[in-house]
Coordinates of C-alpha atoms in Angstrom, one line a residue:
Chain A
X1 CA -36.7 47.2 26.2
X2 CA -39.6 44.7 26.1
X3 CA -38.4 43.5 22.8
X4 CA -35.0 42.7 24.2
X5 CA -36.6 40.8 27.1
X6 CA -37.9 38.3 24.5
X7 CA -34.4 37.0 24.1
X8 CA -34.3 36.4 27.9
X9 CA -37.6 34.5 27.5
X10 CA -36.0 32.4 24.8
X11 CA -33.1 31.5 27.0
X12 CA -35.3 30.7 30.0
X13 CA -37.2 28.4 27.7
X14 CA -34.1 26.6 26.6
X15 CA -32.6 26.3 30.1
X16 CA -35.8 25.0 31.5
X17 CA -34.9 21.5 30.2
X18 CA -31.3 21.6 31.3
X19 CA -31.4 23.1 34.9
X20 CA -28.3 21.0 35.7
X21 CA -26.2 23.6 33.9
X22 CA -27.3 26.3 36.2
X23 CA -27.5 24.2 39.3
X24 CA -23.9 22.9 39.0
X25 CA -22.6 26.4 39.3
X26 CA -24.5 26.9 42.5
X27 CA -22.5 24.3 44.3
X28 CA -19.3 26.1 43.6
X29 CA -19.6 28.8 46.3
X30 CA -20.2 26.2 49.0
X31 CA -17.2 24.1 47.9
X32 CA -15.0 27.2 47.8
X33 CA -16.1 28.5 51.2
X34 CA -15.8 25.1 52.8
X35 CA -12.3 24.8 51.4
X36 CA -11.3 28.3 52.5
X37 CA -12.9 28.2 55.9
X38 CA -12.0 24.7 57.0
X39 CA -8.8 24.2 55.0
X40 CA -6.8 27.1 53.6
X41 CA -8.2 29.7 56.1
X42 CA -6.6 27.8 59.0
X43 CA -3.2 28.1 57.5
X44 CA -3.3 31.8 56.8
X45 CA -3.3 34.5 59.5
X46 CA -5.8 37.4 59.6
X47 CA -5.2 40.0 56.9
X48 CA -5.6 43.8 57.2
X49 CA -8.4 45.6 55.4
X50 CA -8.8 49.3 55.9
X51 CA -7.1 49.1 59.2
X52 CA -9.1 46.2 60.5
X53 CA -7.7 42.7 61.0
X54 CA -10.2 40.2 59.3
X55 CA -10.1 36.5 58.8
X56 CA -8.8 35.3 55.4
X57 CA -12.2 33.7 54.4
X58 CA -13.9 37.1 55.2
X59 CA -11.3 38.7 52.9
X60 CA -11.5 36.3 50.0
X61 CA -15.2 35.5 49.9
X62 CA -16.5 38.9 48.6
X63 CA -13.9 38.7 45.8
X64 CA -15.3 35.4 44.8
X65 CA -18.8 36.9 44.4
X66 CA -17.3 39.2 41.8
X67 CA -15.6 36.2 40.2
X68 CA -18.8 34.3 40.1
X69 CA -20.6 37.2 38.3
X70 CA -17.7 37.4 35.9
X71 CA -17.7 33.7 35.1
X72 CA -21.4 33.4 34.7
X73 CA -21.4 36.3 32.2
X74 CA -18.3 35.1 30.4
X75 CA -19.6 31.6 29.9
X76 CA -22.8 32.9 28.4
X77 CA -21.2 35.4 26.1
X78 CA -18.4 33.2 24.9
X79 CA -19.5 29.6 24.0
X80 CA -23.2 30.2 24.0
X81 CA -23.1 33.5 22.1
X82 CA -20.6 32.1 19.6
X83 CA -22.8 29.1 19.0
X84 CA -25.9 31.2 18.4
X85 CA -24.0 33.7 16.3
X86 CA -22.1 31.4 14.0
X87 CA -23.2 27.8 14.2
X88 CA -27.0 27.6 14.8
X89 CA -27.8 30.9 13.1
X90 CA -30.2 31.7 15.9
X91 CA -29.8 35.4 15.5
X92 CA -30.4 35.3 11.7
X93 CA -33.8 33.7 12.5
X94 CA -34.5 36.4 15.2
X95 CA -33.6 39.2 12.7
X96 CA -36.3 38.0 10.3
X97 CA -38.8 39.1 13.0
X98 CA -39.6 42.7 14.1
X99 CA -36.8 42.5 16.6
X100 CA -33.7 44.5 15.8
X101 CA -30.0 43.8 16.1
X102 CA -29.9 46.1 19.1
X103 CA -32.7 44.1 20.7
X104 CA -30.6 40.9 20.1
X105 CA -27.5 42.3 21.7
X106 CA -29.3 44.0 24.6
X107 CA -31.3 40.8 25.2
X108 CA -28.3 38.6 25.3
X109 CA -26.4 41.0 27.6
X110 CA -29.3 41.1 30.0
X111 CA -29.5 37.3 30.1
X112 CA -25.7 37.0 30.7
X113 CA -26.0 39.7 33.4
X114 CA -28.8 37.8 35.1
X115 CA -27.0 34.5 34.9
X116 CA -23.9 36.1 36.5
X117 CA -26.1 37.8 39.0
X118 CA -27.8 34.6 39.9
X119 CA -24.5 32.9 40.7
X120 CA -23.4 35.7 42.9
X121 CA -26.6 35.8 44.8
X122 CA -26.1 32.1 45.7
X123 CA -22.6 33.1 46.8
X124 CA -24.0 35.9 48.9
X125 CA -26.4 33.7 50.7
X126 CA -23.6 31.3 51.4
X127 CA -21.5 34.1 52.8
X128 CA -24.3 35.2 55.0
X129 CA -24.7 31.6 56.3
X130 CA -21.0 31.4 57.0
X131 CA -21.1 34.7 58.9
X132 CA -18.7 36.4 56.5
X133 CA -20.6 39.7 56.0
X134 CA -19.8 42.6 58.2
X135 CA -22.1 45.4 57.0
X136 CA -25.6 46.2 56.0
X137 CA -24.2 47.6 52.8
X138 CA -24.1 44.0 51.8
X139 CA -27.7 44.3 50.6
X140 CA -26.3 46.3 47.6
X141 CA -24.0 43.4 46.6
X142 CA -26.5 41.9 44.2
X143 CA -26.6 45.1 42.3
X144 CA -22.9 45.4 42.2
X145 CA -22.7 41.8 41.0
X146 CA -25.2 42.5 38.2
X147 CA -23.1 45.5 37.1
X148 CA -19.9 43.3 37.1
X149 CA -21.8 40.6 35.1
X150 CA -23.1 43.2 32.6
X151 CA -19.6 44.7 32.2
X152 CA -17.9 41.4 31.5
X153 CA -20.8 40.3 29.2
X154 CA -20.5 43.5 27.2
X155 CA -16.7 43.1 26.6
X156 CA -16.9 39.4 26.1
X157 CA -19.6 39.6 23.5
X158 CA -17.5 42.0 21.5
X159 CA -14.4 39.7 21.8
X160 CA -16.5 36.7 20.8
X161 CA -17.5 38.3 17.5
X162 CA -13.8 37.9 16.5
X163 CA -13.7 34.2 17.3
X164 CA -13.4 32.1 14.2
X165 CA -13.5 28.6 15.7
X166 CA -13.8 26.8 19.0
X167 CA -10.1 26.6 19.4
X168 CA -9.9 30.4 19.6
X169 CA -11.5 30.2 23.0
X170 CA -8.2 29.0 24.4
X171 CA -7.0 32.5 23.8
X172 CA -10.1 34.0 25.2
X173 CA -9.7 32.2 28.5
X174 CA -5.9 32.8 28.5
X175 CA -6.9 36.4 28.9
X176 CA -9.5 35.9 31.7
X177 CA -7.6 33.4 33.9
X178 CA -5.0 35.9 35.1
X179 CA -7.8 38.2 36.1
X180 CA -9.2 35.6 38.4
X181 CA -5.9 35.0 40.2
X182 CA -4.3 38.4 40.1
X183 CA -7.2 40.9 40.6
X184 CA -6.7 41.2 44.4
X185 CA -9.2 38.3 44.8
X186 CA -6.7 36.3 46.9
X187 CA -4.5 39.1 48.2
X188 CA -4.7 42.8 48.7
X189 CA -3.4 45.4 46.3
X190 CA -0.7 46.4 48.8
X191 CA 1.0 43.0 48.3
X192 CA 2.1 44.2 44.8
X193 CA 5.2 46.4 44.4
X194 CA 4.4 50.0 43.9
X195 CA 4.9 49.9 40.1
X196 CA 2.5 47.0 39.5
X197 CA -0.4 48.5 41.3
X198 CA -1.7 50.8 38.5
X199 CA -1.6 47.8 36.2
X200 CA -3.8 45.8 38.5
X201 CA -6.1 48.8 39.0
X202 CA -6.5 49.1 35.2
X203 CA -8.0 45.6 34.9
X204 CA -11.8 45.2 35.1
X205 CA -12.1 42.4 37.7
X206 CA -10.1 44.5 40.3
X207 CA -12.9 47.1 40.3
X208 CA -15.6 44.4 40.8
X209 CA -13.7 42.8 43.7
X210 CA -12.8 46.0 45.3
X211 CA -16.4 47.3 45.2
X212 CA -18.0 44.2 46.5
X213 CA -15.4 43.8 49.3
X214 CA -16.1 47.3 50.4
X215 CA -19.8 46.6 50.5
X216 CA -19.3 43.4 52.5
X217 CA -17.0 45.2 55.0
X218 CA -18.9 48.5 55.1
X219 CA -15.7 50.3 54.0
X220 CA -17.1 52.3 51.1
X221 CA -14.9 55.2 50.0
X222 CA -14.4 57.6 47.0
X223 CA -12.6 54.7 45.3
X224 CA -16.0 52.9 45.3
X225 CA -17.4 55.6 43.1
X226 CA -14.4 55.1 40.8
X227 CA -15.2 51.3 40.7
X228 CA -18.8 51.9 39.7
X229 CA -17.7 54.5 37.0
X230 CA -15.2 52.1 35.6
X231 CA -17.7 49.2 35.4
X232 CA -20.3 51.6 33.8
X233 CA -17.8 52.7 31.2
X234 CA -17.0 49.0 30.5
X235 CA -20.7 48.4 29.8
X236 CA -21.1 51.4 27.5
X237 CA -18.0 50.7 25.5
X238 CA -18.4 47.0 25.3
X239 CA -22.1 47.2 24.3
X240 CA -21.4 49.8 21.6
X241 CA -18.6 47.7 20.1
X242 CA -20.5 44.5 20.3
X243 CA -23.5 46.0 18.6
X244 CA -21.4 47.4 15.8
X245 CA -19.5 44.2 15.2
X246 CA -22.6 42.0 15.3
X247 CA -24.2 44.3 12.7
X248 CA -21.1 43.7 10.5
X249 CA -21.6 40.0 10.8
X250 CA -25.3 39.6 10.7
X251 CA -26.7 42.4 8.5
X252 CA -24.4 42.7 5.4
Chain B
X1 CA -52.5 48.7 -3.2
X2 CA -48.7 48.8 -3.5
X3 CA -46.8 46.0 -5.1
X4 CA -45.5 43.2 -2.8
X5 CA -41.9 43.8 -4.1
X6 CA -40.6 46.4 -6.5
X7 CA -37.0 46.8 -7.4
X8 CA -35.3 49.2 -9.8
X9 CA -31.6 48.8 -10.7
X10 CA -31.1 46.9 -7.4
X11 CA -27.5 46.3 -6.8
X12 CA -25.5 44.5 -4.1
X13 CA -21.7 44.5 -3.9
X14 CA -19.4 42.9 -1.4
X15 CA -16.2 44.8 -1.9
X16 CA -15.1 44.1 -5.4
X17 CA -17.6 41.3 -5.9
X18 CA -21.0 42.2 -7.4
X19 CA -23.6 39.7 -6.2
X20 CA -26.6 41.5 -7.7
X21 CA -26.1 43.7 -10.7
X22 CA -28.8 46.3 -11.2
X23 CA -31.9 44.1 -11.5
X24 CA -35.5 45.2 -12.0
X25 CA -38.3 43.1 -10.7
X26 CA -41.9 43.5 -9.7
X27 CA -44.0 41.0 -7.7
X28 CA -47.7 41.7 -7.4
X29 CA -49.9 40.9 -4.4
X30 CA -51.1 37.4 -4.3
X31 CA -48.7 36.3 -6.9
X32 CA -46.3 33.4 -6.7
X33 CA -43.0 34.5 -8.0
X34 CA -39.8 32.5 -8.5
X35 CA -36.2 33.3 -9.0
X36 CA -34.6 30.5 -10.9
X37 CA -30.9 30.2 -11.3
X38 CA -27.7 28.2 -10.5
X39 CA -25.8 28.7 -7.2
X40 CA -24.1 32.1 -7.1
X41 CA -26.6 33.7 -9.5
X42 CA -27.5 36.3 -6.9
X43 CA -30.8 34.9 -5.8
X44 CA -30.1 34.6 -2.1
X45 CA -28.5 38.1 -2.0
X46 CA -31.7 39.5 -3.5
X47 CA -33.8 37.6 -1.0
X48 CA -31.7 39.0 1.9
X49 CA -32.2 42.5 0.6
X50 CA -36.0 42.0 0.4
X51 CA -36.0 40.5 3.9
X52 CA -34.5 43.8 5.1
X53 CA -31.4 42.3 6.7
X54 CA -29.0 43.2 3.9
X55 CA -28.9 46.9 2.8
X56 CA -28.8 47.5 -0.9
X57 CA -25.6 49.0 -2.3
X58 CA -27.6 51.1 -4.8
X59 CA -30.9 51.2 -6.6
X60 CA -34.4 51.3 -5.3
X61 CA -36.3 48.6 -3.4
X62 CA -39.8 48.7 -1.9
X63 CA -41.4 45.9 0.0
X64 CA -45.1 45.9 0.7
X65 CA -45.0 49.6 -0.2
X66 CA -42.3 50.4 2.4
X67 CA -38.6 51.1 2.3
X68 CA -36.4 48.4 3.8
X69 CA -33.8 50.9 4.8
X70 CA -36.1 52.8 7.1
X71 CA -39.2 50.7 7.7
X72 CA -37.5 47.3 8.2
X73 CA -39.4 46.6 11.4
X74 CA -42.8 47.3 9.8
X75 CA -41.9 45.2 6.8
X76 CA -40.7 42.3 8.9
X77 CA -43.9 42.3 11.0
X78 CA -45.9 41.4 7.8
X79 CA -43.4 39.0 6.3
X80 CA -42.4 35.4 6.8
X81 CA -38.9 34.2 5.9
X82 CA -37.8 30.7 5.4
X83 CA -34.0 30.7 5.2
X84 CA -32.0 28.2 3.1
X85 CA -30.4 26.6 6.1
X86 CA -33.6 26.5 8.2
X87 CA -31.9 28.2 11.2
X88 CA -34.3 26.6 13.6
X89 CA -33.6 26.9 17.3
X90 CA -31.9 23.7 18.3
X91 CA -32.2 24.4 22.0
X92 CA -36.0 24.4 21.8
X93 CA -38.7 21.8 21.0
X94 CA -40.7 21.8 17.8
X95 CA -43.6 23.6 19.4
X96 CA -41.4 26.0 21.4
X97 CA -39.8 27.1 18.1
X98 CA -43.1 28.4 16.8
X99 CA -44.2 29.8 20.2
X100 CA -41.1 31.9 20.8
X101 CA -41.3 33.1 17.2
X102 CA -44.8 34.2 18.0
X103 CA -43.5 36.0 21.0
X104 CA -40.9 37.8 18.8
X105 CA -43.8 38.9 16.7
X106 CA -45.6 40.3 19.7
X107 CA -48.1 37.6 20.4
X108 CA -49.1 36.8 24.0
X109 CA -48.0 33.4 25.3
X110 CA -51.6 32.2 25.1
X111 CA -52.0 33.4 21.5
X112 CA -48.5 31.9 20.7
X113 CA -49.6 28.5 22.0
X114 CA -52.8 28.3 20.0
X115 CA -51.1 29.6 16.9
X116 CA -48.4 26.9 17.4
X117 CA -51.0 24.1 17.6
X118 CA -52.7 25.4 14.5
X119 CA -49.5 25.6 12.5
X120 CA -48.2 22.2 13.7
X121 CA -51.3 20.8 12.2
X122 CA -50.8 22.7 8.9
X123 CA -47.2 21.3 8.8
X124 CA -48.3 17.8 9.8
X125 CA -46.0 17.8 12.8
X126 CA -48.6 17.5 15.6
X127 CA -47.1 14.2 16.8
X128 CA -43.6 15.7 16.9
X129 CA -44.6 18.7 18.9
X130 CA -42.4 17.9 21.9
X131 CA -39.5 16.6 20.0
X132 CA -36.1 18.3 19.8
X133 CA -35.4 19.9 16.4
X134 CA -32.3 17.8 15.9
X135 CA -34.4 14.6 15.8
X136 CA -36.4 15.8 12.8
X137 CA -35.8 14.7 9.2
X138 CA -34.8 17.3 6.6
X139 CA -38.3 17.5 5.2
X140 CA -39.8 17.9 8.7
X141 CA -37.3 20.7 9.6
X142 CA -38.2 22.5 6.4
X143 CA -41.9 22.2 7.2
X144 CA -41.3 23.5 10.7
X145 CA -39.3 26.4 9.3
X146 CA -42.3 27.2 7.0
X147 CA -44.8 26.8 9.9
X148 CA -42.7 29.2 12.0
X149 CA -42.6 31.8 9.3
X150 CA -46.4 31.8 9.2
X151 CA -46.8 32.6 12.9
X152 CA -47.6 36.3 12.1
X153 CA -50.1 35.5 9.3
X154 CA -47.7 37.2 6.8
X155 CA -48.8 38.9 3.6
X156 CA -45.6 38.0 2.0
X157 CA -43.5 34.8 2.4
X158 CA -39.9 34.5 1.2
X159 CA -38.6 31.0 0.7
X160 CA -34.9 30.5 -0.2
X161 CA -34.5 27.2 -1.9
X162 CA -37.3 25.5 0.0
X163 CA -36.7 22.0 -1.2
X164 CA -33.0 21.8 -1.8
X165 CA -31.7 18.6 -0.3
X166 CA -35.1 17.0 0.2
X167 CA -36.2 13.6 -1.1
X168 CA -39.0 13.6 -3.8
X169 CA -41.7 12.6 -1.3
X170 CA -40.8 15.4 1.1
X171 CA -40.7 17.9 -1.8
X172 CA -44.2 17.0 -3.0
X173 CA -45.6 17.4 0.5
X174 CA -44.0 20.8 0.8
X175 CA -45.2 21.9 -2.6
X176 CA -48.7 21.0 -1.6
X177 CA -48.5 23.1 1.5
X178 CA -47.1 26.0 -0.4
X179 CA -49.8 25.7 -2.9
X180 CA -52.3 25.9 -0.1
X181 CA -50.7 29.1 1.0
X182 CA -51.0 30.5 -2.4
X183 CA -54.7 29.6 -2.5
X184 CA -55.2 31.6 0.6
X185 CA -53.8 34.7 -1.2
X186 CA -50.4 34.8 0.4
X187 CA -47.7 36.3 -1.9
X188 CA -44.9 33.9 -2.3
X189 CA -41.4 34.7 -3.5
X190 CA -39.1 31.8 -3.8
X191 CA -35.7 30.9 -5.1
X192 CA -34.8 27.6 -6.6
X193 CA -32.4 25.9 -8.9
X194 CA -35.0 23.3 -9.8
X195 CA -36.9 24.0 -12.9
X196 CA -39.7 21.7 -12.0
X197 CA -40.2 23.6 -8.7
X198 CA -40.4 26.9 -10.5
X199 CA -42.9 25.3 -13.0
X200 CA -45.0 23.8 -10.2
X201 CA -45.1 26.8 -7.9
X202 CA -44.7 30.0 -9.8
X203 CA -47.1 32.1 -11.8
X204 CA -44.2 34.1 -13.0
X205 CA -40.5 33.9 -12.7
X206 CA -37.2 35.5 -13.6
X207 CA -34.2 33.5 -14.7
X208 CA -31.0 34.8 -13.0
X209 CA -27.5 34.2 -14.0
X210 CA -24.3 35.9 -12.9
X211 CA -26.0 38.6 -10.9
X212 CA -28.4 39.6 -13.6
X213 CA -31.9 38.7 -14.8
X214 CA -31.6 37.0 -18.2
X215 CA -35.3 36.3 -18.8
X216 CA -38.7 36.9 -17.3
X217 CA -42.2 35.6 -17.8
X218 CA -44.6 32.7 -17.0
X219 CA -43.1 29.2 -17.2
X220 CA -45.0 28.4 -20.4
X221 CA -44.3 31.8 -22.1
X222 CA -40.6 31.4 -21.4
X223 CA -40.5 28.0 -22.9
X224 CA -42.5 29.2 -25.9
X225 CA -40.2 32.2 -26.4
X226 CA -36.8 30.6 -25.9
X227 CA -37.1 26.9 -26.9
X228 CA -39.3 24.6 -29.0
X229 CA -42.3 22.6 -27.7
X230 CA -40.4 19.4 -27.4
X231 CA -36.9 18.2 -26.9
X232 CA -35.4 15.0 -28.5
X233 CA -32.6 13.6 -26.4
X234 CA -30.3 11.2 -28.2
X235 CA -27.2 9.3 -27.5
X236 CA -24.6 7.8 -29.9
X237 CA -21.7 5.5 -29.1
X238 CA -18.6 7.6 -28.2
X239 CA -16.8 6.8 -31.4
X240 CA -19.7 7.7 -33.7
X241 CA -19.3 11.1 -35.5
X242 CA -22.8 12.0 -36.6
X243 CA -23.6 15.2 -38.4
X244 CA -27.0 16.7 -37.6
X245 CA -26.7 20.0 -39.4
X246 CA -29.0 19.0 -42.2
X247 CA -32.0 18.9 -39.8
X248 CA -32.0 22.7 -39.6
X249 CA -32.8 22.5 -35.9
X250 CA -31.0 24.0 -32.9
X251 CA -29.0 21.4 -31.1
X252 CA -27.0 21.3 -27.9
X253 CA -24.1 19.0 -27.3
X254 CA -23.9 17.9 -23.7
X255 CA -21.2 15.6 -22.2
X256 CA -23.3 12.5 -22.3
X257 CA -26.0 13.3 -24.9
X258 CA -27.3 15.6 -27.6
X259 CA -30.5 17.7 -27.3
X260 CA -32.4 18.6 -30.4
X261 CA -35.0 21.3 -30.1
X262 CA -38.0 20.4 -32.3
X263 CA -41.8 20.9 -32.3
X264 CA -42.4 17.3 -33.2
X265 CA -39.9 15.0 -31.5
X266 CA -41.2 11.7 -32.9
X267 CA -41.0 13.0 -36.5
X268 CA -37.4 14.2 -36.0
X269 CA -36.4 10.9 -34.6
X270 CA -38.0 9.2 -37.6
X271 CA -35.9 11.4 -39.9
X272 CA -32.8 10.2 -38.1
X273 CA -33.7 6.6 -38.2
X274 CA -34.7 6.7 -42.0
X275 CA -31.4 8.3 -42.8
X276 CA -29.4 5.6 -41.1
X277 CA -28.5 7.6 -38.0
X278 CA -30.4 5.6 -35.5
X279 CA -29.2 6.6 -32.0
X280 CA -28.3 4.0 -29.4
X281 CA -31.0 5.6 -27.1
X282 CA -33.5 8.3 -27.5
X283 CA -36.1 10.2 -25.5
X284 CA -38.8 12.7 -26.6
X285 CA -40.0 15.0 -23.8
X286 CA -41.6 18.4 -23.3
X287 CA -39.3 21.3 -23.2
X288 CA -38.6 22.6 -19.7
X289 CA -37.2 25.7 -18.0
X290 CA -33.9 23.8 -17.8
X291 CA -33.8 24.0 -21.6
X292 CA -34.6 27.7 -21.4
X293 CA -31.7 28.2 -19.0
X294 CA -29.4 26.2 -21.3
X295 CA -30.5 28.2 -24.3
X296 CA -29.9 31.5 -22.6
X297 CA -26.6 30.8 -20.9
X298 CA -25.2 27.7 -22.6
X299 CA -24.9 26.0 -19.2
X300 CA -27.1 23.7 -17.2
X301 CA -28.8 24.7 -14.0
X302 CA -27.7 21.8 -11.8
X303 CA -24.3 20.5 -12.6

């Protein structure tokens, strides 16, 4: 565990000189909430959530926290992971030290999780400031966001081991864009026809959005346990696959 | 004390391709050992197995008395590795590269900082301490890679083609640093396709070709064993058809010149001149490892 943390130290050291990369992402929530609250939100009527009528910004904003956690983790485990894996050979250098391949994967996943988590905490603060949180359960949102970040980091790192060149990332984001738009971030599951709902419920971002929205609204249910279980499974499977694939690439 | 490296029938295959074909080698503590051979001879694959990141397909390997398959971490904690492509961390400064490496080896930040300063001095990079790695010259990068590999005071340092791509001045500076390490008793294992490097740096070497070891010994014993003391290099105009068989010496026809292996180059040249076979240019030089390689494989090291 401590050994894996050293990769996080390495990343902190490298980002110390380029804080703009991290800072830029922090403006995003404010821009979104402003646009939703002042603009779009005025055009859309209240929506129903677990029997309550809530404002559209109050509905969308928790979903955007999950999206922020996903994006932070994805960015880290796509471009950055690829660069260090294939181009700069950073991991080859790390593997010449006592650190193991497992340390490398766990360290990078932790970092991606923290980055996603950081984005979502900024979002959460913004939500609180805009008065969009309805429950004390909201204090658990950062943990939920970390889990979402770790889940996406795990799967993304596995996917990135198959990337052969920068152009392949078009495919990568072709897969993640629909998640952003369709995972009940902008409208509730009930909007979909009956047959489409299980498909949406099978996708990973849905579980992050649903969980964080329930925490923000205080509407936790058995489905929330399902959300957590799904995300934990995503972490376990993604991490195991990523470790195996990285070993095939780095220690042959 | 156990040998620094001991390999028996060590083999590495990638699918159908055999990169290392059952080699035996022994490196003693404190020794400077070179693997000389052309690209693709299996040197780097052997190095990767010794550095514990590449599992052997078959055969035995022991590094510092330990088994790379099970004690990789313990071996790596006492070893320094300088990879062929440097693999420095581009996102960090020169000094940070050494510091974070120190952290990977378990040093505290304070110890990593002081170690970095000491090693920057050793590598003559003190004035580039805060620079980004990308701004360094090839020679500086290689020196940084070596400095970084020394952060754990290793017993054994592996260097894969340490001076490939460097200009002569940078090479000599690097050799001098490596010689200092050797003086301190550090075991060095290096690969190279430059015979002068092997001659300068190694106490003992193996010549590798096509995944096998084709000769082994000290630079001088290999030369004594496989070639003559001196080599006479001569050139004739393209249309000339000169017969050298009567000299009774081994000769080697290269594309642009002919090599004659002889113990007294000047005398052999005189024989040629006196018999009306004066070459358009000639050179007498000491025999080198390059000649050994040529004699063993019929090919040159660096094409």
